[in-house]
mmCIF file of C-alpha atoms in Angstrom:
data_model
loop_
_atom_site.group_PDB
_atom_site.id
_atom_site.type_symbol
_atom_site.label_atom_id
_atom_site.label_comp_id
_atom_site.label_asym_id
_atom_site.label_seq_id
_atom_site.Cartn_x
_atom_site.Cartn_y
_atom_site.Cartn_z
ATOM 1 C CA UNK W 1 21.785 -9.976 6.963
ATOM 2 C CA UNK W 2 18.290 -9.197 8.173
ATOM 3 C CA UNK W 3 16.523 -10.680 10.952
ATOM 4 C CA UNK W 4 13.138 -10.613 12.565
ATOM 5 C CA UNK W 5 12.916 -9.502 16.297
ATOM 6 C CA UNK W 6 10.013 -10.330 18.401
ATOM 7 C CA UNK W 7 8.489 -7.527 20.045
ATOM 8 C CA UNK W 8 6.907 -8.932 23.404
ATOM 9 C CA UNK W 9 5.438 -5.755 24.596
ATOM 10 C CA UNK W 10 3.870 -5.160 21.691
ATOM 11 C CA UNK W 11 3.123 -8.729 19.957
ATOM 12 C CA UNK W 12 4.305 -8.253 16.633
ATOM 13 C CA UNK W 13 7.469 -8.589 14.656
ATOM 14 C CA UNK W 14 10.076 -6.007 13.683
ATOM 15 C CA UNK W 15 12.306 -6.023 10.597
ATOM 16 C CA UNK W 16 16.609 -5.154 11.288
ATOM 17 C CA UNK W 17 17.256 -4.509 8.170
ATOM 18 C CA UNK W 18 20.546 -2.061 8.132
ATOM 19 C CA UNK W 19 21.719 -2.867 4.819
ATOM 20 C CA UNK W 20 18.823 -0.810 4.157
ATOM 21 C CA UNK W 21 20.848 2.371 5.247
ATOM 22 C CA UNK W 22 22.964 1.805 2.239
ATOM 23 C CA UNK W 23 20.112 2.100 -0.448
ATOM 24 C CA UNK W 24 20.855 5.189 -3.233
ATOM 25 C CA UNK W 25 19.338 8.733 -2.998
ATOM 26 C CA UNK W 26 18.012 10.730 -5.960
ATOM 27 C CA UNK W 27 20.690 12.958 -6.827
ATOM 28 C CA UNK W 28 21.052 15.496 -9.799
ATOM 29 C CA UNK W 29 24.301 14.035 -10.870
ATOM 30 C CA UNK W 30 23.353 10.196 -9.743
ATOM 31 C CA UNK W 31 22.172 7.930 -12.586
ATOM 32 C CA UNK W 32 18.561 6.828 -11.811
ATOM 33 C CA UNK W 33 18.916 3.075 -11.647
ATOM 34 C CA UNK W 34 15.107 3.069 -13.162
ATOM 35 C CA UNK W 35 15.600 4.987 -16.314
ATOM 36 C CA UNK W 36 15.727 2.224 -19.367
ATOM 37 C CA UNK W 37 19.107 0.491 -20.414
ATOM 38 C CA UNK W 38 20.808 1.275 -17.131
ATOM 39 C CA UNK W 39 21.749 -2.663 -16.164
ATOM 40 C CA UNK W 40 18.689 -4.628 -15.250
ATOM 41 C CA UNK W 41 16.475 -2.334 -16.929
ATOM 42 C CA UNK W 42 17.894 -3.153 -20.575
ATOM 43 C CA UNK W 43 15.325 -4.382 -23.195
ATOM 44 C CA UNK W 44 12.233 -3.625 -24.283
ATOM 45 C CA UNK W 45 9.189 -3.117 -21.313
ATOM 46 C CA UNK W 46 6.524 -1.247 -19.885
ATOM 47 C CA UNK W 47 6.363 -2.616 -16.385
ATOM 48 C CA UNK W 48 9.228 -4.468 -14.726
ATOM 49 C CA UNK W 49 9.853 -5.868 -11.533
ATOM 50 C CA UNK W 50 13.504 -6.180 -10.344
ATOM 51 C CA UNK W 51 14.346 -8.229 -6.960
ATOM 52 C CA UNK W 52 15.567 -4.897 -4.280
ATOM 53 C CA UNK W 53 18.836 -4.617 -4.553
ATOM 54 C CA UNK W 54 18.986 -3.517 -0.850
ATOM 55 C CA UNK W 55 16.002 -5.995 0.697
ATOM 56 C CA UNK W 56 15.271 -6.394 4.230
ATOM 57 C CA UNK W 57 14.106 -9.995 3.696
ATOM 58 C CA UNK W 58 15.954 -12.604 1.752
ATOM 59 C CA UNK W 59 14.590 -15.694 0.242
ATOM 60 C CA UNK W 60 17.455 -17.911 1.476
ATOM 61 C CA UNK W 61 18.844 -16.353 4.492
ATOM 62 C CA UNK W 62 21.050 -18.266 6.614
ATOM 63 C CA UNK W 63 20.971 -17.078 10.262
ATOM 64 C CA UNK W 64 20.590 -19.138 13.083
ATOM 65 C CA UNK W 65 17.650 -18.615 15.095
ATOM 66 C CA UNK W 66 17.698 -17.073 18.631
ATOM 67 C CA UNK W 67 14.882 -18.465 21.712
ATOM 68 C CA UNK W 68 14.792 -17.893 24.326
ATOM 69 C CA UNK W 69 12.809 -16.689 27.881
ATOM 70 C CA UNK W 70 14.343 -13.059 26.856
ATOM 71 C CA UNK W 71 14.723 -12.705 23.616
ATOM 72 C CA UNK W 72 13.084 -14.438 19.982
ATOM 73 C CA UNK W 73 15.467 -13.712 17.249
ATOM 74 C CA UNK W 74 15.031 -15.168 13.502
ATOM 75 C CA UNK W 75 16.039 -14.814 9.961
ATOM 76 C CA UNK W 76 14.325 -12.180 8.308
ATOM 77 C CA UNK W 77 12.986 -14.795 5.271
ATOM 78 C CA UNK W 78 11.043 -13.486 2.329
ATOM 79 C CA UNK W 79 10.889 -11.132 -0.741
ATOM 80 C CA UNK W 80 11.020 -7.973 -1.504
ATOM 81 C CA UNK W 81 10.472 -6.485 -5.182
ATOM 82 C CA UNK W 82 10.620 -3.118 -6.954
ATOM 83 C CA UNK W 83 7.973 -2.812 -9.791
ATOM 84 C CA UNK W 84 9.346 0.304 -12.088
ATOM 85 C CA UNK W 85 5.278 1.418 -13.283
ATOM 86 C CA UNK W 86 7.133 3.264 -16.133
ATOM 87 C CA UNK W 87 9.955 3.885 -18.783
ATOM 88 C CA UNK W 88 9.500 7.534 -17.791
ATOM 89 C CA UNK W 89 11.368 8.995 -15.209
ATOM 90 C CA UNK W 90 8.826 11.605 -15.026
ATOM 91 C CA UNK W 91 5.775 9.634 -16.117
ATOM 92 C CA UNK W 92 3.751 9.728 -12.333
ATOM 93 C CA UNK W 93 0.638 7.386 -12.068
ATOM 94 C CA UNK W 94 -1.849 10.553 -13.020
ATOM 95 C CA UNK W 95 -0.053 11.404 -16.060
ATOM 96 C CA UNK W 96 -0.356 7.441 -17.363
ATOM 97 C CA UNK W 97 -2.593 6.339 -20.043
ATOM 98 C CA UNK W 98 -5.269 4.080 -19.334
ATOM 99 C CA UNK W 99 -3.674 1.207 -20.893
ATOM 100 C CA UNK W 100 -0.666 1.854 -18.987
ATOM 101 C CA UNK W 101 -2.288 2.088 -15.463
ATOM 102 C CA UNK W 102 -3.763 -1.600 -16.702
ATOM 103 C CA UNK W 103 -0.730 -2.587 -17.532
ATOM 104 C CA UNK W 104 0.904 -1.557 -13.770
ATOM 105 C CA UNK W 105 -2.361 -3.475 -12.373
ATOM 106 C CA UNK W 106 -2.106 -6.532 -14.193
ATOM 107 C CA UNK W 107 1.796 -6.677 -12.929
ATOM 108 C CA UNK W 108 0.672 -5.881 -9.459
ATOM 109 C CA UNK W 109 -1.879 -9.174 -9.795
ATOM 110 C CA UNK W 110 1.127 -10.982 -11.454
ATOM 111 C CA UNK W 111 3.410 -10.373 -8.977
ATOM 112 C CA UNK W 112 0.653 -10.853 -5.877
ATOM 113 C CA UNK W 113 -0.009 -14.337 -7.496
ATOM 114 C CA UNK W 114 3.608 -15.492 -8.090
ATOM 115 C CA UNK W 115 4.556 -14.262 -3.912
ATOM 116 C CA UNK W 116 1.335 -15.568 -2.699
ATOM 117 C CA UNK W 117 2.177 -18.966 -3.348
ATOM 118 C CA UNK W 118 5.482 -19.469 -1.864
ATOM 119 C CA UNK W 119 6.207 -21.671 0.840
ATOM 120 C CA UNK W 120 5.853 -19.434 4.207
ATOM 121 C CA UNK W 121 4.798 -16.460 3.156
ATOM 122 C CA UNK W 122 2.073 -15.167 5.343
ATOM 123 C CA UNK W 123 1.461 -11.872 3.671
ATOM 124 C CA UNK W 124 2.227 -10.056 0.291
ATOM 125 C CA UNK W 125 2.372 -6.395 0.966
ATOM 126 C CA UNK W 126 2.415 -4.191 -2.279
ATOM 127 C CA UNK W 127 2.501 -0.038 -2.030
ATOM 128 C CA UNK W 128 3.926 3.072 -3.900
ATOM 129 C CA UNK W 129 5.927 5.774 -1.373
ATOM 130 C CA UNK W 130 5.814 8.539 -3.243
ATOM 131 C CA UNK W 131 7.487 12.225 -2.897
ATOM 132 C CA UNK W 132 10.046 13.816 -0.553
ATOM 133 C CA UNK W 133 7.610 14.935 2.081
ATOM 134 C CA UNK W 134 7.286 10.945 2.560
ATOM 135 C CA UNK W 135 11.190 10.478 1.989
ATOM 136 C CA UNK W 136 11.245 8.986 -1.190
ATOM 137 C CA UNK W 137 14.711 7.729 -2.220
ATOM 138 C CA UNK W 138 14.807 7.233 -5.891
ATOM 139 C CA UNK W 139 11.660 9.519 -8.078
ATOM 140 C CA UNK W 140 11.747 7.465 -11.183
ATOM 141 C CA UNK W 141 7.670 5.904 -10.673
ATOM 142 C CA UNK W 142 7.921 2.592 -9.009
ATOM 143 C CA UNK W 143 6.281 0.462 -6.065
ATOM 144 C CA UNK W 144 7.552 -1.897 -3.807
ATOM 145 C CA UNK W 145 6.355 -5.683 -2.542
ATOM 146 C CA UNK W 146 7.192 -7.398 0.873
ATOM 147 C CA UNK W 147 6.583 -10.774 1.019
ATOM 148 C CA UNK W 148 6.519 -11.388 4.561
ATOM 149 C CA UNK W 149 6.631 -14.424 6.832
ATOM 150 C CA UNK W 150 4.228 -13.026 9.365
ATOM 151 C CA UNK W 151 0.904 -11.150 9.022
ATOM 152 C CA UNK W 152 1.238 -7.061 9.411
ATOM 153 C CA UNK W 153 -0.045 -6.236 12.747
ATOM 154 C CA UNK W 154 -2.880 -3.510 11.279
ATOM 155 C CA UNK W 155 -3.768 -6.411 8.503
ATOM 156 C CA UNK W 156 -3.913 -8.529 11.791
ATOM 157 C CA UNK W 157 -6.337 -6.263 13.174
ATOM 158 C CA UNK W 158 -8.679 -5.911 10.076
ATOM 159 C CA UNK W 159 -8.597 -9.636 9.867
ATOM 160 C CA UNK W 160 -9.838 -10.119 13.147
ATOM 161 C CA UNK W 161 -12.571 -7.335 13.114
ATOM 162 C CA UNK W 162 -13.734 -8.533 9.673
ATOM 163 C CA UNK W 163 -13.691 -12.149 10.609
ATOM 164 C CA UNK W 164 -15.763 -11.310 13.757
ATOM 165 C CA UNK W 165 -18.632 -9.439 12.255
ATOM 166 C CA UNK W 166 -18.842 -12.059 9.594
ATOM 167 C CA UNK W 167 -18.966 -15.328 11.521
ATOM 168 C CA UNK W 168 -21.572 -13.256 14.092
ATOM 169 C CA UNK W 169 -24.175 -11.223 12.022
ATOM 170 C CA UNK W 170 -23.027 -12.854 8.442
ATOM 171 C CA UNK W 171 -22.113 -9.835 6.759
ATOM 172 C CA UNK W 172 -19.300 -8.228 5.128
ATOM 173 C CA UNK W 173 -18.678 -4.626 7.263
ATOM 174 C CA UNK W 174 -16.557 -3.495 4.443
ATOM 175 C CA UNK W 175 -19.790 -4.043 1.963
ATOM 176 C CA UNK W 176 -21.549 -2.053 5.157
ATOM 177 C CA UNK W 177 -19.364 0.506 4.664
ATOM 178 C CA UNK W 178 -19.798 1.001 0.830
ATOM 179 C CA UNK W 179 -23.937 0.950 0.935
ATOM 180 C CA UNK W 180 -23.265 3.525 4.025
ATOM 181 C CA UNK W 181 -21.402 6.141 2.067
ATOM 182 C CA UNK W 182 -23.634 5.664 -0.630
ATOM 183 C CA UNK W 183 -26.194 6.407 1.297
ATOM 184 C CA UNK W 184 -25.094 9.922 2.885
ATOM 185 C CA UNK W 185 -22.824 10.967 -0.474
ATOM 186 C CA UNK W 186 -20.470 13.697 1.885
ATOM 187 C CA UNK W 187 -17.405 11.423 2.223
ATOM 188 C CA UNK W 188 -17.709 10.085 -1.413
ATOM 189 C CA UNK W 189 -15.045 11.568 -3.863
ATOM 190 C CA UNK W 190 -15.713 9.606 -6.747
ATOM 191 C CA UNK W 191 -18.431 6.449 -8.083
ATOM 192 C CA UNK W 192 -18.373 4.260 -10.961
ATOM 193 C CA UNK W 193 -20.153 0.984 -11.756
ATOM 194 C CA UNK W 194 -17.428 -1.041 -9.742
ATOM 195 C CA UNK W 195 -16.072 1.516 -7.455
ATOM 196 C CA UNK W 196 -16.103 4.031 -4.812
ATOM 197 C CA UNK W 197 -13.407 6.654 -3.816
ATOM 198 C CA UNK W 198 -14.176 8.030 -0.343
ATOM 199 C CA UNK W 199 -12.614 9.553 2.781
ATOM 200 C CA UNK W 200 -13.650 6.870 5.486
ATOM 201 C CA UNK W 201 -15.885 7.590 8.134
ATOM 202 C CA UNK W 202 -13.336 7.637 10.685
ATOM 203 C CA UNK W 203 -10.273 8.031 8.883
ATOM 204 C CA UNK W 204 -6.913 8.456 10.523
ATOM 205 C CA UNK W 205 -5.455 11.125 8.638
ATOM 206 C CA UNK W 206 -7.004 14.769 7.154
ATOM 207 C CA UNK W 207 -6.955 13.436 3.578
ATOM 208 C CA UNK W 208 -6.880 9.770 3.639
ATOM 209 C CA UNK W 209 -8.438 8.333 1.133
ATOM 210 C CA UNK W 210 -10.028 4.154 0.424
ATOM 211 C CA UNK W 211 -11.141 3.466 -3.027
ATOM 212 C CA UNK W 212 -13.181 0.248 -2.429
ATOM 213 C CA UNK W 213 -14.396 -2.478 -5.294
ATOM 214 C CA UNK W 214 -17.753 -2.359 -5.090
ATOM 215 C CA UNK W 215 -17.996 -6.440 -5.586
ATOM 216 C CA UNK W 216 -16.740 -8.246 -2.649
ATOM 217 C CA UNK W 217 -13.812 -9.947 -3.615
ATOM 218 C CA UNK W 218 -10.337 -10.610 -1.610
ATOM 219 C CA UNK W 219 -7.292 -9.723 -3.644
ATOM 220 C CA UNK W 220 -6.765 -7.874 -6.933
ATOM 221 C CA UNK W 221 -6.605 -11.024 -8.804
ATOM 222 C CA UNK W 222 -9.882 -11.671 -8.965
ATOM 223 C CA UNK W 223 -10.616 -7.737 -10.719
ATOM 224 C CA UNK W 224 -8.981 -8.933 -14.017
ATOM 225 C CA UNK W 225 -11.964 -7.740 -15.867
ATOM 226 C CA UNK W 226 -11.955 -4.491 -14.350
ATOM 227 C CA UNK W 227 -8.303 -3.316 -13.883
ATOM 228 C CA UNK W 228 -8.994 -0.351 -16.436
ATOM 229 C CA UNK W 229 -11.344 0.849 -13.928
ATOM 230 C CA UNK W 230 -9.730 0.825 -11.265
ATOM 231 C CA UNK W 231 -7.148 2.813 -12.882
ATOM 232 C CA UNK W 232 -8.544 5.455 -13.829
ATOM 233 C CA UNK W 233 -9.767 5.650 -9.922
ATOM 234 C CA UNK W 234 -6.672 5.388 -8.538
ATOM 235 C CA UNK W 235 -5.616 8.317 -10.985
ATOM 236 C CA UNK W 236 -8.758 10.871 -9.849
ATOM 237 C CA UNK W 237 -7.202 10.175 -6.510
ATOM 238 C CA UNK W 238 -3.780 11.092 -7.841
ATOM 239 C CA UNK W 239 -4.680 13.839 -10.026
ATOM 240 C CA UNK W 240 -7.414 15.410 -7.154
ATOM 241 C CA UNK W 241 -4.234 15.204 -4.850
ATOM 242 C CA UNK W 242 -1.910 17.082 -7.148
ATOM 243 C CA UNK W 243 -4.561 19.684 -7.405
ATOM 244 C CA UNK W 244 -4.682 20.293 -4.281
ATOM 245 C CA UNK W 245 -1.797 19.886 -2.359
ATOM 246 C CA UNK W 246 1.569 21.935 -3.168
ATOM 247 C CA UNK W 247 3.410 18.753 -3.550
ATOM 248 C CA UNK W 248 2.339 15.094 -4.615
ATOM 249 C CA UNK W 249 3.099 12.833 -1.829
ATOM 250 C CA UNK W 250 1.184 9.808 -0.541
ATOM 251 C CA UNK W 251 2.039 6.068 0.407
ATOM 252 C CA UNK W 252 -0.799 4.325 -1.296
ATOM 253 C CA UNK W 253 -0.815 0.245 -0.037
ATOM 254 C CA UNK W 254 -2.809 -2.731 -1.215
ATOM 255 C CA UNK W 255 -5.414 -4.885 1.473
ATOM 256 C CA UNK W 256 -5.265 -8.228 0.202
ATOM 257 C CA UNK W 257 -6.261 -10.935 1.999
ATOM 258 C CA UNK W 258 -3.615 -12.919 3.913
ATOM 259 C CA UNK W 259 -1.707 -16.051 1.844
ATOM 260 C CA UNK W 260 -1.783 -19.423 3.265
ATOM 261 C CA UNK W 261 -5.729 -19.775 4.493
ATOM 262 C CA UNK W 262 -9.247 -19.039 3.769
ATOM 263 C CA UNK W 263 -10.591 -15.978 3.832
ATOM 264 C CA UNK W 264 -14.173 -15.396 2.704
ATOM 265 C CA UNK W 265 -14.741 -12.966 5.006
ATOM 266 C CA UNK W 266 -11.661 -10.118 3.046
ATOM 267 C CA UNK W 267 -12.816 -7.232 1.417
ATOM 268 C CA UNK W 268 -9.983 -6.276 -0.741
ATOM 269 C CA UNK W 269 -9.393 -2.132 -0.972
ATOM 270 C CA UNK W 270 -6.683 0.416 -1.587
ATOM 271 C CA UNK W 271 -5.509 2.811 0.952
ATOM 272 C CA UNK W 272 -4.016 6.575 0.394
ATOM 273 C CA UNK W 273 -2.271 7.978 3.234
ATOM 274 C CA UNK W 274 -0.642 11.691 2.080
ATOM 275 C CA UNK W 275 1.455 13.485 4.700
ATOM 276 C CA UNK W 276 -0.622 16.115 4.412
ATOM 277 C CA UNK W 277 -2.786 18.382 6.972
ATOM 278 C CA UNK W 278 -3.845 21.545 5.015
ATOM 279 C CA UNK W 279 -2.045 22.219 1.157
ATOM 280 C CA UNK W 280 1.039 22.739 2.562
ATOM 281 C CA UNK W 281 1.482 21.870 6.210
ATOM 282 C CA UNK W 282 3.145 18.543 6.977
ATOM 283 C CA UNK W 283 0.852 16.421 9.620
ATOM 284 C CA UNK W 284 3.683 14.956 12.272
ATOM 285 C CA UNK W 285 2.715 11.964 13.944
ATOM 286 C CA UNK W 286 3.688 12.509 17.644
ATOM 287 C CA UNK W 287 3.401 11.648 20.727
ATOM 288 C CA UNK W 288 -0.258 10.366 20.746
ATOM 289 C CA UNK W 289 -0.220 8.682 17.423
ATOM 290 C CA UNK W 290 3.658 7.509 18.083
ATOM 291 C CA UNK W 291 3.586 7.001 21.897
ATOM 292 C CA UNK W 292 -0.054 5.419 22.168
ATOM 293 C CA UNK W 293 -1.410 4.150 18.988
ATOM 294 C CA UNK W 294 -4.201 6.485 18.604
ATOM 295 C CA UNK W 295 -4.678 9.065 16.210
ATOM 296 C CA UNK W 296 -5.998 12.789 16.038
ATOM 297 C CA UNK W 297 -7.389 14.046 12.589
ATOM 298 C CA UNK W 298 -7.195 17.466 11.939
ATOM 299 C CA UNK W 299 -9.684 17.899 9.933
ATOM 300 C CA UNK W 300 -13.314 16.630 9.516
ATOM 301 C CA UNK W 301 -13.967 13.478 6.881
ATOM 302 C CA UNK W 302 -16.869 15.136 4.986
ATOM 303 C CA UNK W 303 -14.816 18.323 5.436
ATOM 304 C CA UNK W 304 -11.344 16.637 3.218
ATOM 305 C CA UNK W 305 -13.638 14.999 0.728
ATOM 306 C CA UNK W 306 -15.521 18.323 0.117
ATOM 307 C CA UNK W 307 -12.404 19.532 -0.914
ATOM 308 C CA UNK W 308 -10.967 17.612 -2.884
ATOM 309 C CA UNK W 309 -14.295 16.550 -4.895
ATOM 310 C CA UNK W 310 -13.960 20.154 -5.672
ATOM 311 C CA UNK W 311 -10.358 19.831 -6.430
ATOM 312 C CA UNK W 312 -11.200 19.589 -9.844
#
């Protein structure tokens, strides 16, 4: 059973989850659990979202609650999905077509709306791990949702920093952001009537990338009418990454807005984080990312997008 430990130090929650250590690993003679007719994934689909077989929150968990001047102890309560983005087991997001990224998208909104409205859920998180260098379990294409009772700590952060420039000066900083990078073009990868690709200004990793709606709007839900868009700019992403790097590997996550409030003030945007520092070399977090929160970038902004707007 899961639980939720308060960290005190810290602030924020923590997820024990060790069924989790029991989850399946890609294999050549394992069956991929993904591939179609193998149990749950019998029938006729695209897109399909299966409840984790191995979930570090549970919708009903029964576990008494610890509190107390030491220690704050809980049930780890909530929902966690697997969204299988294709029949394929090979079929990675930039090899889709454009009516199946749309299709993935739509399920992503479906799924965001259906989590988003149950009782105590604070946050829907939705994100693709992807490749070994990231320690991917299973390959067959698919992306995961946490529907947590608690809001992420770094969503926590944006929320207060977005909140605060908006109730002050009456402005979105994530619409700042956009007009700024239009403005000086060297971090921009890619721009389209709705949307902007860019490595931020101050980006954490050597090829992070944000692809931003240009409209401000707070969750994916409200893109309906441009989900075809917006996938084929989270496939230049894709595709510019597997041209450059030796392997494809990224953890790409979903800013939505918080559930359970208002929030006028959310800009929603997609983040790519690869594990990359150069084409090859693997950038470790250590000890002053790990031990201290703050992190190093080996590489210039303007410098990564240069590269991989020339990519292809």
């Amino acid at each position: 059973m899961g639980r939720l430990r308060w960290n005190e130090m810290l602030g924020e929650w923590v997820i024990i989850a060790p069924s989790r250590s029991d989850r399946p690993f890609q294999d050549e003679e394992r069956v991929c659990p993904f591939c179609p007719d193998n149990g749950e994934t019998s029938g006729n689909w695209c897109v399909l979202t299966l409840d984790n077989k191995y979930p570090a929150l549970e919708p009903n968990p029964e576990y008494p609650p610890i509190f107390s001047d030491i220690i704050i102890e809980t049930a780890a309560h909530g929902y966690c999905k697997v969204i299988v983005t294709s029949r394929n087991h090979n079929e990675q997001l930039e090899d889709m077509s454009k009516k199946q990224v749309t299709r993935v998208l739509q399920e992503f909104a479906r799924v965001f709306q259906e989590l988003d409205e149950k009782e105590n859920i604070k946050y829907v998180a939705q994100f693709e791990n992807r490749g070994k260098a990231v320690g991917v379990s299973l390959n067959h294409p698919h992306a995961q949702v946490y529907a947590l009772p608690f809001i992420p700590p770094k969503i926590e952060r944006e929320v207060q920093q977005v909140k605060k420039t908006w109730e002050t000066e009456e402005r979105c900083i994530v619409c700042d952001a956009i007009e700024n990078e239009r403005k000086t073009g060297t971090r921009i990868i890619k721009e389209t009537a709705n949307y902007i690709s860019c490595v931020p200004f101050a980006a954490r990793l050597p090829y992070e990338v944000h692809v931003y709606p240009r409209m401000h709007v707070a969750s994916l839900v409200e893109l309906e009418e441009s989900l075809e868009e917006l996938g084929e700019m989270l496939q230049d992403v894709a595709r510019r990454y597997a041209a450059f790097f030796e392997e494809v590997a990224y953890v790409m996550v979903f800013h939505a807005r918080p559930s359970n409030g208002d929030y006028p003030f959310w800009h929603f945007h997609i983040e790519f984080y690869p594990p990359w520092r150069d084409k090859s070399q693997r950038k470790h977090l250590a000890g002053i990312e790990k031990g201290t929160g703050t992190y190093t970038n080996d590489s210039t902004p303007e410098c990564s997008a240069k590269q991989l707007r020339e990519a292809i």
